[in-house]
mmCIF file of C-alpha atoms in Angstrom:
data_model
loop_
_atom_site.group_PDB
_atom_site.id
_atom_site.type_symbol
_atom_site.label_atom_id
_atom_site.label_comp_id
_atom_site.label_asym_id
_atom_site.label_seq_id
_atom_site.Cartn_x
_atom_site.Cartn_y
_atom_site.Cartn_z
ATOM 1 C CA MET A 165 -25.519 80.877 -7.247
ATOM 2 C CA ARG A 166 -22.608 78.759 -8.362
ATOM 3 C CA VAL A 167 -22.560 75.302 -9.493
ATOM 4 C CA ASP A 168 -19.573 73.075 -9.694
ATOM 5 C CA ILE A 169 -19.516 71.098 -12.578
ATOM 6 C CA LYS A 170 -17.033 68.600 -11.343
ATOM 7 C CA GLU A 171 -19.405 67.748 -8.624
ATOM 8 C CA PHE A 172 -21.730 66.370 -11.148
ATOM 9 C CA ALA A 173 -19.497 64.884 -13.864
ATOM 10 C CA LYS A 174 -18.825 61.454 -12.065
ATOM 11 C CA PRO A 175 -22.290 60.973 -10.870
ATOM 12 C CA LEU A 176 -23.988 61.894 -14.204
ATOM 13 C CA ILE A 177 -21.744 59.399 -16.152
ATOM 14 C CA GLU A 178 -22.412 56.564 -13.664
ATOM 15 C CA SER A 179 -26.230 57.335 -13.756
ATOM 16 C CA LEU A 180 -26.223 57.434 -17.566
ATOM 17 C CA ILE A 181 -24.408 53.836 -17.490
ATOM 18 C CA ALA A 182 -27.061 52.650 -15.206
ATOM 19 C CA ILE A 183 -30.116 53.757 -17.371
ATOM 20 C CA VAL A 184 -28.466 51.903 -20.228
ATOM 21 C CA ILE A 185 -27.962 48.966 -18.152
ATOM 22 C CA GLY A 186 -31.599 49.152 -16.642
ATOM 23 C CA ILE A 187 -33.025 49.426 -20.198
ATOM 24 C CA ALA A 188 -31.176 46.705 -21.807
ATOM 25 C CA VAL A 189 -32.069 44.238 -18.880
ATOM 26 C CA GLY A 190 -35.382 45.536 -19.327
ATOM 27 C CA GLY A 191 -35.557 44.702 -22.920
ATOM 28 C CA VAL A 192 -33.966 41.210 -22.335
ATOM 29 C CA ILE A 193 -37.190 40.484 -20.201
ATOM 30 C CA LEU A 194 -39.551 41.714 -22.746
ATOM 31 C CA ALA A 195 -37.991 39.795 -25.281
ATOM 32 C CA PHE A 196 -37.880 36.546 -23.350
ATOM 33 C CA SER A 197 -41.734 37.169 -22.390
ATOM 34 C CA GLY A 198 -42.465 37.458 -26.485
ATOM 35 C CA TYR A 199 -42.840 41.233 -26.582
ATOM 36 C CA SER A 200 -40.775 43.351 -28.944
ATOM 37 C CA PRO A 201 -38.355 45.687 -26.818
ATOM 38 C CA VAL A 202 -38.027 47.978 -29.925
ATOM 39 C CA ASP A 203 -41.611 48.691 -30.091
ATOM 40 C CA ALA A 204 -42.171 48.875 -26.673
ATOM 41 C CA TYR A 205 -39.426 51.666 -25.935
ATOM 42 C CA VAL A 206 -40.431 53.348 -28.950
ATOM 43 C CA ALA A 207 -43.995 53.777 -27.581
ATOM 44 C CA LEU A 208 -42.646 54.500 -24.100
ATOM 45 C CA PHE A 209 -40.446 57.414 -25.320
ATOM 46 C CA ASP A 210 -43.005 58.622 -27.912
ATOM 47 C CA GLY A 211 -45.801 58.538 -25.384
ATOM 48 C CA ALA A 212 -43.688 60.325 -22.996
ATOM 49 C CA LEU A 213 -41.913 62.886 -24.929
ATOM 50 C CA GLY A 214 -43.166 62.542 -28.657
ATOM 51 C CA SER A 215 -45.614 65.199 -28.225
ATOM 52 C CA LYS A 216 -46.654 68.245 -26.325
ATOM 53 C CA TYR A 217 -49.305 66.286 -24.527
ATOM 54 C CA GLY A 218 -46.981 63.437 -23.760
ATOM 55 C CA LEU A 219 -44.241 66.041 -22.466
ATOM 56 C CA ALA A 220 -46.821 67.962 -20.296
ATOM 57 C CA MET A 221 -48.094 64.755 -18.735
ATOM 58 C CA THR A 222 -44.333 63.887 -17.964
ATOM 59 C CA LEU A 223 -43.707 67.169 -16.474
ATOM 60 C CA SER A 224 -47.046 66.841 -14.323
ATOM 61 C CA SER A 225 -46.119 63.524 -13.066
ATOM 62 C CA ALA A 226 -42.948 64.571 -12.037
ATOM 63 C CA THR A 227 -44.001 67.444 -9.818
ATOM 64 C CA PRO A 228 -45.417 65.360 -6.526
ATOM 65 C CA ILE A 229 -42.242 63.335 -6.682
ATOM 66 C CA ILE A 230 -39.627 65.943 -7.021
ATOM 67 C CA LEU A 231 -40.899 67.555 -3.527
ATOM 68 C CA THR A 232 -41.090 63.916 -1.898
ATOM 69 C CA ALA A 233 -37.797 63.308 -3.311
ATOM 70 C CA LEU A 234 -36.334 66.272 -1.586
ATOM 71 C CA THR A 235 -37.774 65.251 1.726
ATOM 72 C CA PHE A 236 -35.445 62.085 1.568
ATOM 73 C CA GLY A 237 -32.498 63.886 -0.019
ATOM 74 C CA ILE A 238 -32.440 66.447 2.816
ATOM 75 C CA GLY A 239 -32.243 63.721 5.169
ATOM 76 C CA ALA A 240 -29.899 61.626 3.557
ATOM 77 C CA ARG A 241 -27.497 64.743 3.336
ATOM 78 C CA THR A 242 -27.904 64.880 7.293
ATOM 79 C CA GLY A 243 -27.191 61.137 7.707
ATOM 80 C CA LEU A 244 -30.935 60.127 8.190
ATOM 81 C CA PHE A 245 -32.984 57.591 6.184
ATOM 82 C CA ASN A 246 -36.077 59.706 6.440
ATOM 83 C CA ILE A 247 -39.221 57.608 4.754
ATOM 84 C CA GLY A 248 -41.649 59.569 6.130
ATOM 85 C CA GLY A 249 -42.738 61.568 3.191
ATOM 86 C CA GLU A 250 -45.634 59.160 2.300
ATOM 87 C CA GLY A 251 -47.590 60.064 5.412
ATOM 88 C CA THR A 252 -46.868 63.852 5.259
ATOM 89 C CA VAL A 253 -48.281 64.102 1.837
ATOM 90 C CA TYR A 254 -51.724 62.999 3.091
ATOM 91 C CA PHE A 255 -51.855 65.425 5.794
ATOM 92 C CA GLY A 256 -50.554 68.388 3.387
ATOM 93 C CA ALA A 257 -53.311 67.279 0.670
ATOM 94 C CA ILE A 258 -55.964 67.379 3.497
ATOM 95 C CA ALA A 259 -54.836 70.679 4.963
ATOM 96 C CA ALA A 260 -54.783 72.255 1.501
ATOM 97 C CA ILE A 261 -58.390 71.267 0.899
ATOM 98 C CA VAL A 262 -59.777 72.395 4.251
ATOM 99 C CA LEU A 263 -57.767 75.825 4.391
ATOM 100 C CA THR A 264 -58.442 76.429 0.607
ATOM 101 C CA ASN A 265 -62.279 76.110 1.311
ATOM 102 C CA LEU A 266 -62.192 78.317 4.194
ATOM 103 C CA TRP A 267 -60.458 81.022 2.763
ATOM 104 C CA GLY A 268 -60.165 80.378 -1.114
ATOM 105 C CA ASN A 269 -56.975 81.466 -2.384
ATOM 106 C CA ILE A 270 -53.672 79.403 -3.260
ATOM 107 C CA LEU A 271 -51.360 80.819 -0.593
ATOM 108 C CA MET A 272 -53.606 79.451 2.145
ATOM 109 C CA GLY A 273 -53.361 76.062 0.530
ATOM 110 C CA LEU A 274 -49.660 75.984 0.318
ATOM 111 C CA LEU A 275 -49.336 77.466 3.724
ATOM 112 C CA GLY A 276 -51.682 74.712 5.012
ATOM 113 C CA GLY A 277 -49.518 71.884 3.309
ATOM 114 C CA ILE A 278 -46.536 73.518 4.837
ATOM 115 C CA LEU A 279 -47.805 73.863 8.345
ATOM 116 C CA ALA A 280 -49.119 69.986 8.364
ATOM 117 C CA GLY A 281 -45.707 68.916 6.951
ATOM 118 C CA ILE A 282 -43.914 70.686 9.762
ATOM 119 C CA VAL A 283 -46.243 69.452 12.660
ATOM 120 C CA TRP A 284 -46.202 65.607 11.479
ATOM 121 C CA MET A 285 -42.451 65.494 10.744
ATOM 122 C CA ALA A 286 -41.722 67.049 14.173
ATOM 123 C CA ILE A 287 -42.783 63.820 15.715
ATOM 124 C CA PRO A 288 -40.128 61.542 14.575
ATOM 125 C CA ALA A 289 -37.591 64.479 14.946
ATOM 126 C CA LEU A 290 -38.403 64.671 18.608
ATOM 127 C CA LEU A 291 -38.476 60.805 18.923
ATOM 128 C CA LYS A 292 -34.971 61.088 17.234
ATOM 129 C CA VAL A 293 -33.222 63.837 19.219
ATOM 130 C CA ILE A 294 -34.941 63.039 22.842
ATOM 131 C CA ARG A 295 -35.347 59.180 23.071
ATOM 132 C CA GLY A 296 -32.851 58.031 20.098
ATOM 133 C CA VAL A 297 -35.423 56.358 18.106
ATOM 134 C CA ASN A 298 -34.280 55.086 14.847
ATOM 135 C CA GLU A 299 -35.872 57.387 11.873
ATOM 136 C CA VAL A 300 -36.876 54.214 9.780
ATOM 137 C CA VAL A 301 -38.655 52.354 12.628
ATOM 138 C CA SER A 302 -40.685 55.903 13.533
ATOM 139 C CA THR A 303 -41.267 56.973 10.132
ATOM 140 C CA ILE A 304 -42.363 53.482 9.022
ATOM 141 C CA MET A 305 -45.029 53.200 11.768
ATOM 142 C CA LEU A 306 -45.915 57.073 11.593
ATOM 143 C CA ASN A 307 -46.700 56.286 7.750
ATOM 144 C CA TRP A 308 -49.273 53.806 8.718
ATOM 145 C CA MET A 309 -50.665 55.674 11.469
ATOM 146 C CA ALA A 310 -51.039 58.687 9.103
ATOM 147 C CA TYR A 311 -52.820 56.615 6.503
ATOM 148 C CA PHE A 312 -55.648 55.450 8.728
ATOM 149 C CA ILE A 313 -56.010 58.690 10.220
ATOM 150 C CA ALA A 314 -56.089 60.650 7.079
ATOM 151 C CA LEU A 315 -58.521 57.952 5.695
ATOM 152 C CA TYR A 316 -60.754 58.527 8.449
ATOM 153 C CA ILE A 317 -60.797 62.073 8.026
ATOM 154 C CA VAL A 318 -61.254 61.728 4.165
ATOM 155 C CA LEU A 319 -64.218 59.458 4.634
ATOM 156 C CA GLN A 320 -65.720 60.989 7.819
ATOM 157 C CA LYS A 321 -65.151 64.683 7.855
ATOM 158 C CA ILE A 322 -64.575 66.166 4.473
ATOM 159 C CA PRO A 323 -66.620 63.810 1.732
ATOM 160 C CA ASN A 324 -68.189 65.382 -0.923
ATOM 161 C CA PRO A 325 -71.871 65.007 -0.205
ATOM 162 C CA GLU A 326 -72.750 64.818 -4.210
ATOM 163 C CA ASP A 327 -69.920 62.351 -4.987
ATOM 164 C CA PRO A 328 -69.101 59.530 -2.535
ATOM 165 C CA ASN A 329 -65.959 58.674 -4.372
ATOM 166 C CA LYS A 330 -64.305 61.741 -3.210
ATOM 167 C CA THR A 331 -63.610 64.686 -0.856
ATOM 168 C CA ILE A 332 -64.832 68.182 -1.262
ATOM 169 C CA ALA A 333 -62.813 69.634 -4.269
ATOM 170 C CA VAL A 334 -60.358 72.620 -3.987
ATOM 171 C CA PRO A 335 -62.327 75.987 -4.952
ATOM 172 C CA VAL A 336 -61.650 77.255 -8.401
ATOM 173 C CA SER A 337 -59.971 80.378 -6.876
ATOM 174 C CA ALA A 338 -57.502 78.451 -5.072
ATOM 175 C CA ARG A 339 -56.477 76.171 -8.192
ATOM 176 C CA PHE A 340 -53.145 76.376 -10.114
ATOM 177 C CA PRO A 341 -53.757 77.563 -13.630
ATOM 178 C CA ILE A 342 -53.145 74.793 -16.263
ATOM 179 C CA ILE A 343 -49.892 75.701 -18.512
ATOM 180 C CA VAL A 344 -51.013 73.032 -21.436
ATOM 181 C CA LYS A 345 -54.652 72.965 -21.963
ATOM 182 C CA GLY A 346 -56.208 69.561 -22.472
ATOM 183 C CA THR A 347 -53.529 68.421 -20.004
ATOM 184 C CA GLU A 348 -52.784 67.927 -16.375
ATOM 185 C CA LEU A 349 -49.452 70.054 -16.289
ATOM 186 C CA SER A 350 -50.274 73.153 -14.518
ATOM 187 C CA TRP A 351 -48.050 75.898 -12.289
ATOM 188 C CA ALA A 352 -47.464 73.493 -9.387
ATOM 189 C CA PHE A 353 -44.363 72.004 -11.618
ATOM 190 C CA ALA A 354 -42.851 75.337 -10.980
ATOM 191 C CA ILE A 355 -43.508 75.170 -7.188
ATOM 192 C CA SER A 356 -41.691 71.782 -7.114
ATOM 193 C CA VAL A 357 -38.652 73.062 -9.262
ATOM 194 C CA MET A 358 -38.418 76.369 -7.045
ATOM 195 C CA ALA A 359 -38.521 74.185 -3.779
ATOM 196 C CA ALA A 360 -35.617 72.129 -5.415
ATOM 197 C CA LEU A 361 -33.501 75.454 -6.080
ATOM 198 C CA ILE A 362 -34.254 76.635 -2.767
ATOM 199 C CA THR A 363 -33.274 73.421 -1.155
ATOM 200 C CA TYR A 364 -29.927 73.630 -2.984
ATOM 201 C CA TYR A 365 -29.227 77.137 -1.699
ATOM 202 C CA ILE A 366 -29.988 76.291 1.631
ATOM 203 C CA LEU A 367 -27.826 73.094 1.657
ATOM 204 C CA TRP A 368 -24.714 74.684 -0.183
ATOM 205 C CA HIS A 369 -24.970 78.390 0.332
ATOM 206 C CA THR A 370 -25.783 78.936 4.311
ATOM 207 C CA GLY A 371 -24.487 78.137 7.552
ATOM 208 C CA LEU A 372 -27.695 76.097 8.208
ATOM 209 C CA GLY A 373 -27.198 73.795 5.238
ATOM 210 C CA TYR A 374 -23.194 73.570 6.380
ATOM 211 C CA GLU A 375 -24.414 72.440 9.485
ATOM 212 C CA LEU A 376 -26.675 69.705 8.059
ATOM 213 C CA ARG A 377 -24.142 68.292 5.592
ATOM 214 C CA VAL A 378 -21.238 68.349 8.079
ATOM 215 C CA SER A 379 -23.326 66.087 10.814
ATOM 216 C CA GLY A 380 -24.282 63.913 7.740
ATOM 217 C CA TYR A 381 -20.881 63.165 6.940
ATOM 218 C CA ASN A 382 -19.367 63.015 10.442
ATOM 219 C CA GLU A 383 -21.295 63.815 13.498
ATOM 220 C CA ARG A 384 -18.555 63.347 15.899
ATOM 221 C CA ALA A 385 -16.666 65.842 14.113
ATOM 222 C CA ALA A 386 -19.468 68.333 13.684
ATOM 223 C CA ARG A 387 -19.809 68.368 17.336
ATOM 224 C CA TYR A 388 -16.137 68.933 17.699
ATOM 225 C CA GLY A 389 -16.285 71.795 15.396
ATOM 226 C CA GLY A 390 -19.212 73.480 17.714
ATOM 227 C CA ILE A 391 -22.082 72.165 15.577
ATOM 228 C CA ASN A 392 -25.019 70.530 17.279
ATOM 229 C CA PRO A 393 -26.288 67.312 15.504
ATOM 230 C CA LYS A 394 -29.574 67.273 17.190
ATOM 231 C CA LYS A 395 -30.271 70.777 15.890
ATOM 232 C CA ALA A 396 -29.546 69.354 12.374
ATOM 233 C CA VAL A 397 -31.786 66.583 12.644
ATOM 234 C CA ILE A 398 -34.749 68.723 14.055
ATOM 235 C CA TRP A 399 -34.050 71.128 11.092
ATOM 236 C CA SER A 400 -33.542 68.155 8.370
ATOM 237 C CA PHE A 401 -36.753 66.747 9.265
ATOM 238 C CA LEU A 402 -38.740 70.057 9.430
ATOM 239 C CA LEU A 403 -37.386 70.947 5.996
ATOM 240 C CA GLY A 404 -38.474 67.833 4.681
ATOM 241 C CA GLY A 405 -41.719 67.900 6.059
ATOM 242 C CA ILE A 406 -42.359 71.215 4.242
ATOM 243 C CA MET A 407 -41.438 69.692 0.964
ATOM 244 C CA SER A 408 -43.652 66.416 1.285
ATOM 245 C CA GLY A 409 -46.455 68.461 2.791
ATOM 246 C CA LEU A 410 -46.267 70.757 -0.289
ATOM 247 C CA ALA A 411 -46.249 67.613 -2.678
ATOM 248 C CA GLY A 412 -49.559 66.868 -0.819
ATOM 249 C CA ALA A 413 -51.137 70.449 -1.262
ATOM 250 C CA THR A 414 -49.898 70.989 -4.805
ATOM 251 C CA GLU A 415 -51.423 67.434 -6.095
ATOM 252 C CA VAL A 416 -54.929 68.620 -5.087
ATOM 253 C CA MET A 417 -54.733 72.227 -5.855
ATOM 254 C CA GLY A 418 -53.158 71.389 -9.590
ATOM 255 C CA ARG A 419 -54.040 68.075 -10.618
ATOM 256 C CA PRO A 420 -57.220 68.015 -12.570
ATOM 257 C CA PRO A 421 -59.890 66.972 -12.903
ATOM 258 C CA SER A 422 -61.175 66.450 -9.667
ATOM 259 C CA TYR A 423 -58.998 68.669 -7.448
ATOM 260 C CA ALA A 424 -59.809 66.749 -4.564
ATOM 261 C CA ILE A 425 -58.663 63.289 -3.047
ATOM 262 C CA SER A 426 -60.298 60.377 -4.487
ATOM 263 C CA GLN A 427 -61.647 57.115 -2.798
ATOM 264 C CA GLY A 428 -58.947 55.037 -0.864
ATOM 265 C CA MET A 429 -56.808 58.191 -1.335
ATOM 266 C CA ALA A 430 -55.607 56.471 -4.382
ATOM 267 C CA ASN A 431 -54.580 59.775 -6.344
ATOM 268 C CA ILE A 432 -52.041 60.815 -3.527
ATOM 269 C CA TYR A 433 -50.846 57.390 -2.359
ATOM 270 C CA GLY A 434 -47.307 56.126 -2.898
ATOM 271 C CA TYR A 435 -45.737 59.567 -3.710
ATOM 272 C CA GLY A 436 -43.437 59.439 -0.653
ATOM 273 C CA PHE A 437 -42.223 55.957 -1.538
ATOM 274 C CA ASP A 438 -41.712 56.812 -5.263
ATOM 275 C CA GLY A 439 -39.606 59.987 -3.819
ATOM 276 C CA ILE A 440 -37.016 57.628 -2.234
ATOM 277 C CA GLY A 441 -36.018 56.223 -5.480
ATOM 278 C CA VAL A 442 -35.968 59.699 -7.370
ATOM 279 C CA SER A 443 -33.846 61.034 -4.741
ATOM 280 C CA LEU A 444 -31.254 57.802 -4.922
ATOM 281 C CA VAL A 445 -31.197 58.387 -8.615
ATOM 282 C CA GLY A 446 -30.555 61.913 -8.258
ATOM 283 C CA ARG A 447 -27.800 61.278 -5.924
ATOM 284 C CA ASN A 448 -29.853 63.010 -3.142
ATOM 285 C CA HIS A 449 -28.852 66.382 -4.735
ATOM 286 C CA PRO A 450 -31.691 68.883 -5.224
ATOM 287 C CA LEU A 451 -30.433 69.705 -8.990
ATOM 288 C CA GLY A 452 -30.006 65.963 -9.634
ATOM 289 C CA ILE A 453 -33.468 65.213 -8.260
ATOM 290 C CA ILE A 454 -34.996 67.761 -10.637
ATOM 291 C CA PHE A 455 -33.849 65.446 -13.746
ATOM 292 C CA SER A 456 -34.532 62.307 -12.009
ATOM 293 C CA GLY A 457 -37.926 63.404 -11.274
ATOM 294 C CA ILE A 458 -38.480 64.015 -14.729
ATOM 295 C CA PHE A 459 -37.103 60.664 -15.665
ATOM 296 C CA PHE A 460 -39.577 58.981 -13.360
ATOM 297 C CA GLY A 461 -42.099 61.264 -14.766
ATOM 298 C CA MET A 462 -41.414 60.140 -18.249
ATOM 299 C CA LEU A 463 -41.750 56.330 -17.170
ATOM 300 C CA LYS A 464 -45.422 56.860 -15.644
ATOM 301 C CA ALA A 465 -46.573 58.859 -18.479
ATOM 302 C CA GLY A 466 -45.274 56.644 -21.244
ATOM 303 C CA ALA A 467 -46.578 53.656 -19.442
ATOM 304 C CA THR A 468 -50.131 53.873 -21.106
ATOM 305 C CA ALA A 469 -48.610 54.324 -24.701
ATOM 306 C CA MET A 470 -46.436 50.926 -24.143
ATOM 307 C CA GLN A 471 -49.677 49.087 -23.209
ATOM 308 C CA ILE A 472 -51.742 50.588 -26.017
ATOM 309 C CA GLU A 473 -49.296 50.998 -28.767
ATOM 310 C CA ALA A 474 -46.886 47.800 -28.249
ATOM 311 C CA GLY A 475 -49.624 45.629 -26.606
ATOM 312 C CA VAL A 476 -47.435 45.115 -23.509
ATOM 313 C CA PRO A 477 -49.593 44.447 -20.538
ATOM 314 C CA LEU A 478 -49.839 46.448 -17.324
ATOM 315 C CA GLU A 479 -48.208 43.771 -15.386
ATOM 316 C CA MET A 480 -45.008 43.580 -17.780
ATOM 317 C CA VAL A 481 -44.682 47.464 -18.075
ATOM 318 C CA ARG A 482 -44.392 47.643 -14.007
ATOM 319 C CA VAL A 483 -41.711 45.116 -14.222
ATOM 320 C CA VAL A 484 -39.850 46.811 -16.897
ATOM 321 C CA GLN A 485 -40.226 50.131 -15.041
ATOM 322 C CA GLY A 486 -39.177 48.558 -11.619
ATOM 323 C CA VAL A 487 -35.880 46.880 -13.386
ATOM 324 C CA ILE A 488 -34.951 50.373 -14.807
ATOM 325 C CA VAL A 489 -35.672 52.193 -11.469
ATOM 326 C CA VAL A 490 -33.623 49.478 -9.426
ATOM 327 C CA ALA A 491 -30.508 50.011 -11.962
ATOM 328 C CA VAL A 492 -30.599 53.486 -11.896
ATOM 329 C CA ALA A 493 -30.899 53.922 -8.079
ATOM 330 C CA ILE A 494 -28.166 51.471 -7.397
ATOM 331 C CA PRO A 495 -25.281 53.901 -7.600
ATOM 332 C CA GLY A 496 -26.933 56.588 -5.688
ATOM 333 C CA LEU A 497 -27.714 53.629 -2.839
ATOM 334 C CA LEU A 498 -24.105 52.860 -2.798
ATOM 335 C CA ASP A 499 -23.162 56.282 -2.065
ATOM 336 C CA LEU A 500 -25.698 56.584 0.734
ATOM 337 C CA LEU A 501 -24.581 53.452 2.270
ATOM 338 C CA LYS A 502 -20.935 54.544 1.877
ATOM 339 C CA ARG A 503 -21.755 57.885 3.710
ATOM 340 C CA VAL A 504 -23.639 55.882 6.628
ATOM 341 C CA VAL A 505 -20.585 53.740 6.981
ATOM 342 C CA ARG A 506 -18.374 56.535 7.200
ATOM 343 C CA ARG A 507 -20.548 58.291 9.781
#
């Protein structure tokens, strides 16, 4: 599997410049708010990368958002703005809990996440190809439907009779082994990296991937070349559904200590939306998404240290994180807009 270095050089340089600008702007905001930018950033990077525990938490935080970023990235390469990963995560997590409690092994949990993702993402796919419904409208509406349906299932169908604050847990036999003891890093991280590598192979080394990318560049030219754009749309949604379904499954199967869905689905909420930013930072490229996911995981893991060691309140930490994310995502967003206009 050969990777073209030139393909990554320009986007990498642009992303690095954007990171520097984002950190600089965040530092200015911290300084004007009365906090030391140097102390804050030292605490951030030290907390995320300065120890075995911090590095493990960084990789653990990156696991689900790499998978949901692949959902958006696959769609973007096909010319779609698929933001339905959020709802699919919910059903992937629920399916994994149910199937692992019935059969008690990791493979059934992963299969449950995959099937749930395919079924839920088939809805916007069919709406797109049959009725021409814009995927942004359909996936936003489906995200809200998924939230309330999943919340009903969590509260009414699979609650933990011994602890009302969470669902029944994934059995021990179906949990991913922990890589670093005392941390949340499990072999679920390997699943997310493997998924990104497989996605790269599909998009750049198979006929299906060629059809998806050509349809994304120019639908009219794709049709002229004998490619069915509707087929590409369906495959794009289904592959994206697999990824975000796996995100939900791996989160409940590989994130201690509860191995369950917590009250209000707080521990699985937001990963689909975070994945959009991760994909944009990674230029919607599977290999770039791995590194951007780790970068986002670093921001998440270092936030606590930023509060404790530098005395920066949580609200200010979120502001700084947001500024950095927006700055880094802008080049990827511009690329996506150019592709949409060209298409």
